[in-house]
Structures are given as C-alpha cells and as structure tokens.
Short mmCIF file of C-alpha atoms in Angstrom, two decimals:
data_model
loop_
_atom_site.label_atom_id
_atom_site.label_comp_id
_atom_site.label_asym_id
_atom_site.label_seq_id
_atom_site.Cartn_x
_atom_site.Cartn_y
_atom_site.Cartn_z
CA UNK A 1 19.24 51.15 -5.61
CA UNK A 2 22.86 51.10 -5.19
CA UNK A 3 25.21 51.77 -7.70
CA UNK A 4 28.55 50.30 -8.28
CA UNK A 5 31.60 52.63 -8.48
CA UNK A 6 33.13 52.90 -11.80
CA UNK A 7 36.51 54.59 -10.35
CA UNK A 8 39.68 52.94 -11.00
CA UNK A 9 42.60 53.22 -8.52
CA UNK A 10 46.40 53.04 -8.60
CA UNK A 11 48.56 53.47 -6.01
CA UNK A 12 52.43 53.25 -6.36
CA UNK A 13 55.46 53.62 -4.02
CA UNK A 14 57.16 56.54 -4.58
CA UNK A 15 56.99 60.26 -6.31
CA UNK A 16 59.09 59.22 -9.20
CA UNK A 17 56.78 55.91 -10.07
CA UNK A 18 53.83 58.26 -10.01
CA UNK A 19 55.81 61.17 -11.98
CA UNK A 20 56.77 58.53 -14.30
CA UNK A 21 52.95 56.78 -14.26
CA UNK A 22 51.38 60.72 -15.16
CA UNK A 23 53.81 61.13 -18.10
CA UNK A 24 53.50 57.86 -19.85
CA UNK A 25 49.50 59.06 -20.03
CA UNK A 26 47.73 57.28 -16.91
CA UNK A 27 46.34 59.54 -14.67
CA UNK A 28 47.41 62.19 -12.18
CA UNK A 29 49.31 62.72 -9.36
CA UNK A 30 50.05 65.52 -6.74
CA UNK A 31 53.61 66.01 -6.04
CA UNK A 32 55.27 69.17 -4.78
CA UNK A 33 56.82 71.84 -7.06
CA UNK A 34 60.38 70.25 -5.92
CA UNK A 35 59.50 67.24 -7.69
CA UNK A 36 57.56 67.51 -10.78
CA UNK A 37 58.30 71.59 -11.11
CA UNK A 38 61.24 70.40 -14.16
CA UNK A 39 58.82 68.26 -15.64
CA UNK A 40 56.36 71.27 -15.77
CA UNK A 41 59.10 73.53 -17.19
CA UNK A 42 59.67 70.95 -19.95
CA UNK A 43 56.62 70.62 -20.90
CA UNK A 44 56.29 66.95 -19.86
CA UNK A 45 53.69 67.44 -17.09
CA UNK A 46 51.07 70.31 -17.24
CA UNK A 47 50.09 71.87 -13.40
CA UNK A 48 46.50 72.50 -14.16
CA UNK A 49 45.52 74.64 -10.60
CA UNK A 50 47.12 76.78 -8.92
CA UNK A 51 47.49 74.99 -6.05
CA UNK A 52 50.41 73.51 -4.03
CA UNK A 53 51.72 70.72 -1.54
CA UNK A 54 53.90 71.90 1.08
CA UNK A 55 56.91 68.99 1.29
CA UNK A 56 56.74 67.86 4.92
CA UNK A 57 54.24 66.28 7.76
CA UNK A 58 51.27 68.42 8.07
CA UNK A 59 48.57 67.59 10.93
CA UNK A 60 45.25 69.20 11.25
CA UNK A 61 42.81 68.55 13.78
CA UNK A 62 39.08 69.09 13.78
CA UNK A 63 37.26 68.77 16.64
CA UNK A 64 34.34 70.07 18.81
CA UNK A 65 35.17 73.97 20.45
CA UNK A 66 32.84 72.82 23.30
CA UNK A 67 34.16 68.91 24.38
CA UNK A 68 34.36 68.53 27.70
CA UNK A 69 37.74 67.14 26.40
CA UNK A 70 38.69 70.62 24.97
CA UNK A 71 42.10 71.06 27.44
CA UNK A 72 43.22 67.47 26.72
CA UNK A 73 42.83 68.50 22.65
CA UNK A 74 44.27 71.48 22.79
CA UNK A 75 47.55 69.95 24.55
CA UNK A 76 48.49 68.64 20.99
CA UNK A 77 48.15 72.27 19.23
CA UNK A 78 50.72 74.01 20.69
#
C-alpha cells in the first residue's frame, strides 16, 4: 500500500524571509555563514552541524566514466 506523505513544505523568496521564517519558530533553513553567522552569534539562530554553503553557483556533474559521449562531457569540466 502506498502511503501519503506527511511532510509540509515552505518555500519563500529570499534569505532574509527564510532567516526571518527560522527565528519566529517555523522550521529551518540553510543559508551561508555571511548571512545568518550574526544571528548565530546572538544567539537567535543555533547552527546545529558543522557544515557549510559556499555563497556562489556551484555545478556538479555525474555521469558515466565509460559513455561513448565521455569527450563531449568532459568539454564542460574544464
């Protein structure tokens, strides 16, 4: 049998709205240290894994070592 999911979503527009969203009690976010490191210092936000988000556009690519396709994919890594 399938079961429904009990998960509740938000999704806002910006860092702040979801900074602002964590602090007033609903939910979590992940923001960079840039953003939400004051908070943390204040005491308003807690940073509960040591883990970070690099600001910027990161792009990873998975793929297949032996595609035929393998020179084509490999254009876009270097």
């Amino acid at each position: 049998s399938t079961q429904s999911s009990t998960i509740q979503w938000m999704e806002v527009g910006t860092f702040d709205m979801g900074l602002t969203t964590v602090m007033a009690g609903h939910g979590v976010c992940l923001a960079t240290d840039s953003l939400a490191g004051d908070f943390i210092e204040r005491g308003l936000l807690v940073k509960p894994f040591d883990i970070g988000m690099t600001p910027g556009v990161q792009v990873n690519l998975c793929f297949d070592p032996s595609s035929p396709r393998k020179e084509r994919i490999e254009a876009f890594t270097e």
